[in-house]
Short mmCIF file of C-alpha atoms in Angstrom, two decimals:
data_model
loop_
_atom_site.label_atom_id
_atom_site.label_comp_id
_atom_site.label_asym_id
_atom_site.label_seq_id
_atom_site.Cartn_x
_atom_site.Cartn_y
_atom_site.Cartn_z
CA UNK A 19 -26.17 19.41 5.39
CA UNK A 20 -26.15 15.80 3.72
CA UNK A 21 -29.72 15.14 5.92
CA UNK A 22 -31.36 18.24 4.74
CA UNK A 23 -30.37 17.78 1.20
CA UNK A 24 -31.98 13.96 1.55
CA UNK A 25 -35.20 15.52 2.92
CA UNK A 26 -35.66 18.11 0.42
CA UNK A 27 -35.03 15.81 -2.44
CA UNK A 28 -37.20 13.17 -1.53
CA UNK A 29 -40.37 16.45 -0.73
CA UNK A 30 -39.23 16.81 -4.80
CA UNK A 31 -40.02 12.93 -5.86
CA UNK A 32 -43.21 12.85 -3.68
CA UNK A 33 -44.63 16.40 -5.58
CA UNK A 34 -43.72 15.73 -8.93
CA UNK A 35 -45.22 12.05 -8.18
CA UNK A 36 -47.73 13.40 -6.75
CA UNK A 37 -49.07 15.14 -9.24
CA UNK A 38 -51.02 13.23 -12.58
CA UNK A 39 -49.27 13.08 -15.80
CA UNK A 40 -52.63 14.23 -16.99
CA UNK A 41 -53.07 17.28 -14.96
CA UNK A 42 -49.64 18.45 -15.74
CA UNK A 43 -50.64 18.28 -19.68
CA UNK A 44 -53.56 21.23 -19.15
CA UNK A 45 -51.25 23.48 -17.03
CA UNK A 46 -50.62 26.61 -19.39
CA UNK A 47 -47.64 26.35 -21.36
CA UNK A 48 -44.82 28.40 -19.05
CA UNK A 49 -41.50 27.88 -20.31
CA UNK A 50 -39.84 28.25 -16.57
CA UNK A 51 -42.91 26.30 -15.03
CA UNK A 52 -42.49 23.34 -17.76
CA UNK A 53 -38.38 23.26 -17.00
CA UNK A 54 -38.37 23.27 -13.48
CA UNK A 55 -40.67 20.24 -13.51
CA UNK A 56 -38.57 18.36 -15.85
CA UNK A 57 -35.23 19.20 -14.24
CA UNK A 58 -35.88 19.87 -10.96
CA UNK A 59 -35.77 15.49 -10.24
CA UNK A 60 -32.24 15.24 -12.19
CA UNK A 61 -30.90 18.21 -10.78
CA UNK A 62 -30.94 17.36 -7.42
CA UNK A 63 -29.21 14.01 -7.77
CA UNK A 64 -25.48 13.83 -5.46
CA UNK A 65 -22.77 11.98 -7.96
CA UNK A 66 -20.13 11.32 -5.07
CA UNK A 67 -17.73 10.23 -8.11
CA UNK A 68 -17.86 13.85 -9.36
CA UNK A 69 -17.11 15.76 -6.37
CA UNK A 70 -14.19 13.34 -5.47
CA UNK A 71 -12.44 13.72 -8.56
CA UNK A 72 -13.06 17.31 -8.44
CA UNK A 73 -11.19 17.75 -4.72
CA UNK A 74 -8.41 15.33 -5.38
CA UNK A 75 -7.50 17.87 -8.72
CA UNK A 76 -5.98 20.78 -7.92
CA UNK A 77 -4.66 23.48 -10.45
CA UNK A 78 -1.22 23.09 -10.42
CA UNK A 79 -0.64 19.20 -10.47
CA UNK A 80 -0.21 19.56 -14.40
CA UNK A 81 2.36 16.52 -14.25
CA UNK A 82 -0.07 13.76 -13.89
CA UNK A 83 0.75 13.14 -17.39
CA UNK A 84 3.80 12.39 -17.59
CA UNK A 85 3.20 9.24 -15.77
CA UNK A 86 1.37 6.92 -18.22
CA UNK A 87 0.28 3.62 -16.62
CA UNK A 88 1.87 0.65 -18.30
CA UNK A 89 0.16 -2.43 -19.00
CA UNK A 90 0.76 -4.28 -15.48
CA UNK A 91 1.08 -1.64 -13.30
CA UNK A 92 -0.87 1.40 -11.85
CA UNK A 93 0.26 5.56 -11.17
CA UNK A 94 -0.94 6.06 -7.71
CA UNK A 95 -1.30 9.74 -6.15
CA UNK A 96 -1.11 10.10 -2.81
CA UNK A 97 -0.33 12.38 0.19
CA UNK A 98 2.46 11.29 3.04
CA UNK A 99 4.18 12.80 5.38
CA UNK A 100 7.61 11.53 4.19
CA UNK A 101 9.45 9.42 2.12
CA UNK A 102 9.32 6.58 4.53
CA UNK A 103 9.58 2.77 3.39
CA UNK A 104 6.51 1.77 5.58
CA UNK A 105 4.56 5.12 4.83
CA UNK A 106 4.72 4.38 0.79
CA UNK A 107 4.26 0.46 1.08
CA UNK A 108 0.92 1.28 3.34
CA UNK A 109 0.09 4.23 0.62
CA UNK A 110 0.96 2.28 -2.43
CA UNK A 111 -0.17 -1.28 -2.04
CA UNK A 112 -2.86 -0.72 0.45
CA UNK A 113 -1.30 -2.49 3.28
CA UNK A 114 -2.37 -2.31 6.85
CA UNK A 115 0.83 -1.31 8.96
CA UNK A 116 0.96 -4.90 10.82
CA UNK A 117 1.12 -6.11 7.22
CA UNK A 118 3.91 -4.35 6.79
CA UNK A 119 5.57 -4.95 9.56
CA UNK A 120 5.33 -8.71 9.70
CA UNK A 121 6.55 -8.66 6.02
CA UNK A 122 9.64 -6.68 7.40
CA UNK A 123 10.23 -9.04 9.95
CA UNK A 124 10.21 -11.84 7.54
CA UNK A 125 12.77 -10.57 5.71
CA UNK A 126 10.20 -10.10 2.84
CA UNK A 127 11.14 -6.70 1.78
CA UNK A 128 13.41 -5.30 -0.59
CA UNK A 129 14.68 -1.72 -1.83
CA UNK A 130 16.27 -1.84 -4.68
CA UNK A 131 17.08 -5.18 -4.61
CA UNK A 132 18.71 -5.31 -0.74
CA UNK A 133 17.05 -6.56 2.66
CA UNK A 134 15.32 -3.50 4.48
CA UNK A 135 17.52 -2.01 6.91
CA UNK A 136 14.90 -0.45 9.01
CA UNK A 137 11.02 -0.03 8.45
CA UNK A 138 11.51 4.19 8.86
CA UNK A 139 14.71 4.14 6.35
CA UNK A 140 13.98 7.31 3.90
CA UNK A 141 13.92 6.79 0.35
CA UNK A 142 14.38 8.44 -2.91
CA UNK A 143 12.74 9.58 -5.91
CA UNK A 144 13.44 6.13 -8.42
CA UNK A 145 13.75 3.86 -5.76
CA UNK A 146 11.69 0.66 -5.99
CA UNK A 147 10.28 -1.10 -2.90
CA UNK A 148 9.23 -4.83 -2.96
CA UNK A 149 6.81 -7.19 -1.19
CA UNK A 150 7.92 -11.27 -1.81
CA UNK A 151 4.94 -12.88 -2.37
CA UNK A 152 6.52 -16.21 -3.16
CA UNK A 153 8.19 -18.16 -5.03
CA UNK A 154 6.77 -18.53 -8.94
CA UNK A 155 5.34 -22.27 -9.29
CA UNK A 156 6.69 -22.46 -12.70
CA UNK A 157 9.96 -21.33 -12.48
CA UNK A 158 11.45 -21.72 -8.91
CA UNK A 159 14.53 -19.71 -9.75
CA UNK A 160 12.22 -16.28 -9.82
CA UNK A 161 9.99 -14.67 -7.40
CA UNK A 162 6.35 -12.81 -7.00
CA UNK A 163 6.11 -9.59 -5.89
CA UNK A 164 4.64 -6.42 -5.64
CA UNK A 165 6.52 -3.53 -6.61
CA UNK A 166 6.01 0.37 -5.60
CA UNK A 167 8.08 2.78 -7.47
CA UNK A 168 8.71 6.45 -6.69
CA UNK A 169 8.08 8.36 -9.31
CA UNK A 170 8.14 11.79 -8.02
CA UNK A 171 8.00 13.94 -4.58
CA UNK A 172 6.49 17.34 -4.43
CA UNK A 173 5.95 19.56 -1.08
CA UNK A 174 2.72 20.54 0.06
CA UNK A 175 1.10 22.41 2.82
CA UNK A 176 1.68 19.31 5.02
CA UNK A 177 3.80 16.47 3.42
CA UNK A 178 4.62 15.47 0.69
CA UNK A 179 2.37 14.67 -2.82
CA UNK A 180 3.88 11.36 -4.77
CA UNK A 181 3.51 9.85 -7.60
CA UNK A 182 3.74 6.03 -6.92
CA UNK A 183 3.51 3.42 -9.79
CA UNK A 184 2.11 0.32 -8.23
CA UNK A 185 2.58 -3.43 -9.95
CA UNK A 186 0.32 -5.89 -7.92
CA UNK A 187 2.11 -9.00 -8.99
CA UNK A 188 5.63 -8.91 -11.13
CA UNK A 189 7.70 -11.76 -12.02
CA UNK A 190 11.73 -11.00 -10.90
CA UNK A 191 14.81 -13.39 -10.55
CA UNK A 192 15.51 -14.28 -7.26
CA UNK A 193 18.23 -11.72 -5.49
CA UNK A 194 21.57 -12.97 -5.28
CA UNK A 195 23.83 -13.32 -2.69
CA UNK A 196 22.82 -12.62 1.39
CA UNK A 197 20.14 -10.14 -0.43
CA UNK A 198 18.40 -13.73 -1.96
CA UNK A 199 15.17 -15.31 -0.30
CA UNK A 200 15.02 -18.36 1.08
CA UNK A 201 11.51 -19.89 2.31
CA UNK A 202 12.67 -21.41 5.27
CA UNK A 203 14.48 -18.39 6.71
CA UNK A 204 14.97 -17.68 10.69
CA UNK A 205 12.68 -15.25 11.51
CA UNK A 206 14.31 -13.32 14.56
CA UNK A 207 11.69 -12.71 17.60
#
């Protein structure tokens, strides 16, 4: 469909380029005639921003404003199948699932503020999922990560639509107790 619509828009260019400015000045004035000309090189034009935003809305997500970005962070929409701690990091943050799973085996993430249990543990609407970056250089007592939080869950067809706000890099204190990262921790093979 995409090929055909191609060809027949560029048959458009090469006629209405085709034909001299000055020719098209002594063609009887013909109000449909004169429009089609003018229009007919606009008209034909694919936006692929349009039609994507016009897909991912549907009629009855009328809660998309009730999430208001904040200044640091960003209200993600996406579709999972469940409320897995892998599934959202991957959706959220845009992480490739060895990415994920290398930063579970680090010991790098935290729900909530406590180690990761399991990579498939289910979580909640309000629950808050972080990454460790690092350690900040200019205060050593806080960390670097990046935060997903569930906003909301709803059902679909197949899965689940949520509403994830998404902070790329956030400045937190440092966990406390066996929950706290260390750099130099034994990574288990």
């Amino acid at each position: 469909m995409l090929r055909s619509f191609r060809q027949i828009t560029r048959i458009g260019r090469r006629l209405t380029s085709s034909i001299p400015t000055s020719s098209l000045l002594k063609l009887p004035a013909k109000p449909g005639l004169q429009a089609s000309l003018h229009t007919s090189s606009t008209a034909w034009k694919y936006d692929k921003k349009s039609s994507r935003a016009s897909d991912d809305l549907d009629s009855d997500d009328d809660d998309d404003e009730d999430f208001k970005d904040e200044r640091d962070s960003k209200v993600v929409k996406t579709k999972v199948n469940s409320l897995r701690a892998d599934l959202l990091l991957k959706a959220g943050l845009g992480m490739a699932r060895n990415k994920v799973e290398l930063n579970f085996y680090e010991s790098k993430i935290r729900v909530n503020g406590k180690k990761l249990p399991k990579k498939s543990a289910q979580l909640e609407i309000g629950d808050d999922i972080d990454v460790i970056r690092g350690f900040s250089q200019t205060n050593p007592s806080h960390l670097v990560v990046a935060r997903v939080s569930i906003l909301s869950a709803n059902e679909r067809e197949e899965g689940l639509s949520v509403h994830l706000r998404r902070y790329k890099s956030l400045l937190v204190e440092n966990y406390l107790g066996p929950n706290a990262f260390k750099s130099s921790e034994h990574v288990a093979h």
